[in-house]
Short mmCIF file of C-alpha atoms in Angstrom, two decimals:
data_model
loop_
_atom_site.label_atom_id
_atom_site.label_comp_id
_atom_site.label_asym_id
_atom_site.label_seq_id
_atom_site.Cartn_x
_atom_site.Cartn_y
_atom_site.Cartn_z
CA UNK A 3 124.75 131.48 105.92
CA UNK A 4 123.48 133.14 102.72
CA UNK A 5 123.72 130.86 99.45
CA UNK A 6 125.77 132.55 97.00
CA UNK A 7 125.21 132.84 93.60
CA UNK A 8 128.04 130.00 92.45
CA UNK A 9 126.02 127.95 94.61
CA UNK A 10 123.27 128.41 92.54
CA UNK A 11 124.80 127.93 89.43
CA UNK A 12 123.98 124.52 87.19
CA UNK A 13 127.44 123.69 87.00
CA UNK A 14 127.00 122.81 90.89
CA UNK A 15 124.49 120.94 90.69
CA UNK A 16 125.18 117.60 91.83
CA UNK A 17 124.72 115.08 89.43
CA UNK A 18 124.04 110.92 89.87
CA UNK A 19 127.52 109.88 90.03
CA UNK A 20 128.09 112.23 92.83
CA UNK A 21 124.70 111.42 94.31
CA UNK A 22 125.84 107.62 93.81
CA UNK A 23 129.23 107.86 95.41
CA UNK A 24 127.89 109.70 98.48
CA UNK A 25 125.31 106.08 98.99
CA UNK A 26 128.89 104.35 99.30
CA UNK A 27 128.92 106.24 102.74
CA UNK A 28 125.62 104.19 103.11
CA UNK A 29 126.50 101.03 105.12
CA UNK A 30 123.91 97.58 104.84
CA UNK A 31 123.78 97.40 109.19
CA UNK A 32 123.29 93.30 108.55
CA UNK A 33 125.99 92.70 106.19
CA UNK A 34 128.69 95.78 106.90
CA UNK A 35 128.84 96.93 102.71
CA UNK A 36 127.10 99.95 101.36
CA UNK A 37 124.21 99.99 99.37
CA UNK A 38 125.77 100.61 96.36
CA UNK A 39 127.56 97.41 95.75
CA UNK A 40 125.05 95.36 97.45
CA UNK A 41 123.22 96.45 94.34
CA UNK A 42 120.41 97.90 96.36
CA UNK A 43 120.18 101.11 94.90
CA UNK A 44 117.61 100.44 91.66
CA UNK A 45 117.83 104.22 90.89
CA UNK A 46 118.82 107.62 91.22
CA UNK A 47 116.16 110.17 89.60
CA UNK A 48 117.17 113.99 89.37
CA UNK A 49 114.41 116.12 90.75
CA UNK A 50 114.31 120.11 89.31
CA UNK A 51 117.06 121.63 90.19
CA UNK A 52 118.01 120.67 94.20
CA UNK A 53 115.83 116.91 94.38
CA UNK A 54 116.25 113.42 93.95
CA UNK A 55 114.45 110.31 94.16
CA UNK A 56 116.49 107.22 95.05
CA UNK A 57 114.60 103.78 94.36
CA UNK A 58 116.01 101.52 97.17
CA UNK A 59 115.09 97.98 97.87
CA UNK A 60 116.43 95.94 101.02
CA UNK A 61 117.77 92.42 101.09
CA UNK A 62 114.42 91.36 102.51
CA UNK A 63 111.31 92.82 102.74
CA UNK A 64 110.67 92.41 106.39
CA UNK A 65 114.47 93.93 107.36
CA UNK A 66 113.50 96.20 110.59
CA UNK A 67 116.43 98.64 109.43
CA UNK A 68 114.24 101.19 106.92
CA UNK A 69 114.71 103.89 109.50
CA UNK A 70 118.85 103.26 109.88
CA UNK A 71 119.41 103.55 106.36
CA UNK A 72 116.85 106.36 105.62
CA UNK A 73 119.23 108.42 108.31
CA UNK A 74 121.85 107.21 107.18
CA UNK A 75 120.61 108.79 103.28
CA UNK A 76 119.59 111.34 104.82
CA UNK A 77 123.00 112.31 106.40
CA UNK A 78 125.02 111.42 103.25
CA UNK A 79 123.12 113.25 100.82
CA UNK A 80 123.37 116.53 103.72
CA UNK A 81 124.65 119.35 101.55
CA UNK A 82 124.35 117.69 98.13
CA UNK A 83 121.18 117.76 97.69
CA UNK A 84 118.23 119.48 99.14
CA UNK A 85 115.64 117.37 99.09
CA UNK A 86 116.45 113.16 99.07
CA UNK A 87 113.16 111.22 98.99
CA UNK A 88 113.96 107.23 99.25
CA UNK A 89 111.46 105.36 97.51
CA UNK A 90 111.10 101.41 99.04
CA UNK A 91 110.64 99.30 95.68
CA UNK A 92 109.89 95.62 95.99
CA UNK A 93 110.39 94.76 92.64
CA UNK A 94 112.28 92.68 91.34
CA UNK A 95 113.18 91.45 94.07
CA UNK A 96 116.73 91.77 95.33
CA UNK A 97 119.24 88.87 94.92
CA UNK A 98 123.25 88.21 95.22
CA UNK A 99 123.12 88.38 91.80
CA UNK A 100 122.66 92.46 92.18
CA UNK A 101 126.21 92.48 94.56
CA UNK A 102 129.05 94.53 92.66
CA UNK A 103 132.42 92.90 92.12
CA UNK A 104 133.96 95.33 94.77
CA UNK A 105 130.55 94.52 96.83
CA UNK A 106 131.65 90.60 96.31
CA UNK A 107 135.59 91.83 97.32
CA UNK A 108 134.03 93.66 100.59
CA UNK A 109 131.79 91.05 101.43
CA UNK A 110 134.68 88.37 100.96
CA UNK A 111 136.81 90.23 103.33
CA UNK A 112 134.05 90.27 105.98
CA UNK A 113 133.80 86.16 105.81
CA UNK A 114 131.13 85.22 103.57
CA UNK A 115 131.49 82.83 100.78
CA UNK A 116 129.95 84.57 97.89
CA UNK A 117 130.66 83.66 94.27
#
């Protein structure tokens, strides 16, 4: 299907709240809460005009899961974007500190005692 030209247009765009939301779609496959409010996404960088770099760590560094959660990026971001690169940052290091209120709320829900 041909792109029209209000598809091209800035004001569709999609911009780092929308980029951010669609990572809630992103589920942690260890702990069952997106990435979001697990405070895993360290940022969201706006690439030209159809790009965006996402600077992701993971709870631990030795998780076996990078390939589920790049699909799972990959799928979210499907029609948003058209080109999602996920950069794997190590630093700082990720801790519960990081989780979200409503990431503290899910996790809560799911049986962990989290502060």
């Amino acid at each position: 299907m041909p792109q029209t030209e209000a598809a091209d247009s800035p004001d569709t765009r999609a911009t780092v709240d929308d980029i951010e939301e669609a990572l809630k779609d992103v589920i942690d496959p260890e702990l069952g809460v997106n990435v979001v409010d697990l405070g895993l996404v360290y940022g969201l960088n706006l690439e030209g005009d159809d790009g965006v770099v996402i600077d992701m760590t993971l709870t631990s560094a030795a998780c076996p899961l990078t390939d589920v959660l790049e699909e799972q990026v990959a799928t979210v971001l499907e029609g948003l974007v058209e080109r999602a690169v996920l950069n794997w940052v190590w630093m700082p290091p990720w801790t519960p500190a990081k989780i979200t209120e409503d990431g503290r709320e899910q996790l809560r829900a799911l049986g962990f005692n989290v502060g």
